[in-house]
Amino acid sequence: METENKTTEYEPLNFIEQIIEEHNRTNRFNKKVHTRFPPEPNGYLHIGHAKSICLNFGLAEKYNGLTNLRFDDTNPETEDVEYVNAIEEDVKWLGFDWQDRKFFASDYFEQLYQYAVQLIRLGKAYVDDQTAEEISNTRGTPTIAGKESPYRNRSIEENLALFEAMKRGEVEEGAKVLRAKIDMASPNMHMRDPVIYRIKKTPHHRTGTKWCIYPMYDFAHCLSDAIEGITHSICTLEFEVHRPLYDWILDQLGTHHPQQIEFARLNLTYTVMSKRKLKILVEQGYVNGWDDPRMPTISGLRRRGYTPEAIRNFAQKIGVSRRDTIVDIALLEFSVREHLNKICPRVMAVLNPLKVIITNYPENQTENLITENNPEDETAGNRTIPFSREIWIERDDFMENPPKGYFRLTPKGMVRLKSAYIIQCEEVIKDREGNIIELHCRYFENSKSGNDTSGLKVKGTIHWVSVAHALPIEVRLYDRLFEVEEPEGHEGKEFTEFINPNSLQILPKCFAEPSLAKAKVGDKFQFQRLGYFCVDKDSTPEKLVFNRTITLKDTWAKEQKKNN
RNA sequence: UGAUCACUGGUGCAAUUGGCAGCACAACUGAUUUUGGUUCAGUAAGUUCCUGGUUCGAGUCCAGGGUGAUCAACCA
């Protein structure tokens, strides 16, 4: 019984929040927090971006600030509106709102140009006529200083005239660039007179052919942040070595000066995350598009049946730090299960059907049995399910020679049909090859769920679907896309060599209870005892297609695996 | 052989900033259960990378070492 004061509420802050609170203490940004999420519209967002989105919007929310959505569209060769739209949809779906603050770096091309002119006037930038190769060759290495360009000391007037000519399109692509004049001997390669403008005579998806010079990331990003009044410019660790340049440009130009803060990008076991590798998966046909449910893209996760809440909770749980780490995908899976368990109605569906004939049940009788929709949610209510003489059960739920501890159906064994009766297996019917094709069972009329006077005690309860009322459905089972925890970085081996050949299993002939007939694309259910499933967009009026989002935890399967 | 940044149970993050190393996931027991789910109770798991220093006291500060990551596109 020590001092109780230890338990006074103290919410630990992550390192970014600590920085923000320090800024607030010292009044660096007038106690304001204004972040931004700055994707380049050249690909689809993935779960790693989700971490960044949750961070940026979450921080602003916590400190009563704002977050801008800004497309970093300074390279017309790779960017497209298609991506702009997809990105907006994904951010919205995750539950974040940038209100009227959707911006584009291309909105600032004129201002950025003026800033570049100002830099030239300050004698801090020059036009270089060297080729890309020459620039590269004279940059030096981390241990050897670079060589100054022969064009480095042109007069301000000449630089101004040349840059103007570049802007007017009078210079060939690649013939000249604008470089910041910093220090060719800097131990930081990014400070060795970085290129800040290059000529590209490619139409831009928003500005068309108005511009033929485009700012480089380092020049455009810091100034876009400054223009928007960003306070905390949060980016990933690889930009850490860019920070001196970020600061240098803003210092020279004397603008508003946000604080760049770097954090470690998300890595997940059994997953690849780089845009380049995801692109390979799509383009080489390892998956069926960017929204394939096996992809770690936001659109893939959405189609797979993940919820925004699950992803946000996941982002919360993994935290944020500056260490290069790899998060166990089990944590993501835990997050979906946790949320889906709360919200999903329970239904019955049989994936690998085995027919059971209840020999002592009247031939043309149908009973409507009552069952609860969700034991986790009292308000979810009940529904009825039809029961009749012939039912489908899961093939796995019957074993002729069961291992110890198996408590489903066995020859002469008894089992409870969920929300229905206890049955006993009396006869196993096989075909000529010895495959089990049918089970003959009897049921105990007085064992009806909710009204059981049989006194029978059974260990197992299994799910079932009435044959006469069954709704045929297609089910797609997904497993991890890779067979190893870390598919990347194996010497002499491509990450594609680790692809799990069984990551997708299509079951075209499954049966669901009839209540599912009115399910719509995106609807989510727990198929009792099997997992969480959602209706895929490939569904047709004739046939619903379900994606398995994630299995239920299965301690029995785990035990069996161990015993193998 | 350069610069910068990181090292805390298997994994990811904490430790009220110098005061008894804790949470979650994963793992393992058991109870409950008409889902082998959920829930509940519990167990195990750490030389806080190493060595030294400062201090009454170091995961935290200092020095040296080790390991890892990042950086040499007219990509972002």
XYZ file of C-alpha atoms (C1' of nucleotides) in Angstrom, chain A residues 2 6 18 72 74-75 130 132 139 142 174 189-190 198 200 217 239-240 242 318 321 323 325 346 375-376 405 407-408 416 418-419 449 526 529 553 555-556 558 562, chain B residues 1-17 19-20 24-29 34-39 68-76:
80
model
C 2.311 2.630 -1.244
C 1.411 6.924 -9.014
C 6.351 15.627 -27.102
C 2.672 16.358 -54.435
C 5.634 17.804 -59.479
C 6.466 15.010 -61.897
C 26.111 19.944 -67.493
C 22.709 14.531 -65.939
C 28.814 14.805 -57.179
C 29.833 10.172 -49.260
C 18.018 17.830 -70.167
C 25.094 14.498 -50.450
C 21.813 16.377 -50.590
C 14.414 20.534 -64.431
C 10.136 18.310 -68.780
C 10.716 17.434 -54.456
C 13.889 12.132 -45.565
C 15.948 12.770 -42.485
C 16.906 15.986 -46.572
C 1.500 0.149 -33.368
C 8.792 5.867 -33.308
C 13.173 2.763 -35.107
C 10.892 -2.174 -37.213
C -23.822 -14.320 -37.196
C -24.500 -12.699 -28.964
C -22.127 -9.728 -28.577
C -10.224 -34.527 -28.170
C -15.840 -33.399 -30.259
C -17.804 -33.016 -33.434
C -25.763 -30.394 -31.439
C -26.636 -24.960 -33.736
C -30.014 -23.536 -32.702
C -32.739 -25.530 -28.728
C -19.590 -13.893 -39.323
C -17.418 -21.044 -36.541
C -9.258 -17.879 -33.921
C -7.405 -23.223 -31.050
C -8.406 -26.699 -32.192
C -3.675 -24.858 -33.864
C 1.237 -28.684 -33.304
C 37.230 4.357 -44.386
C 32.009 9.978 -44.427
C 27.426 12.016 -42.445
C 22.899 11.295 -39.956
C 19.724 8.321 -36.979
C 18.436 4.218 -34.033
C 19.185 0.035 -30.314
C 13.992 -1.963 -23.923
C 10.607 -9.696 -23.168
C 9.382 -13.409 -29.527
C 6.939 -8.636 -31.857
C 5.258 -3.399 -31.473
C 5.225 0.565 -28.072
C 5.583 2.814 -22.584
C 8.367 4.190 -18.285
C 5.263 11.052 -15.329
C 12.066 13.075 -18.338
C 13.514 7.229 -8.698
C 10.680 -0.385 -7.713
C -0.764 -4.650 -26.168
C -0.126 -8.622 -29.685
C 1.851 -13.486 -29.930
C 2.679 -18.002 -26.681
C 1.039 -21.179 -22.656
C -2.686 -22.847 -18.297
C -25.525 -24.168 -27.988
C -19.478 -20.646 -32.279
C -12.983 -25.319 -30.385
C -15.362 -17.809 -31.260
C -16.188 -14.129 -27.410
C -15.471 -13.233 -22.197
C 21.508 -2.021 -37.761
C 19.092 1.659 -40.988
C 19.378 5.779 -44.374
C 22.064 8.930 -48.059
C 25.784 9.511 -54.203
C 17.455 10.204 -59.893
C 17.090 15.995 -63.910
C 11.853 10.287 -58.541
C 8.958 11.451 -54.290
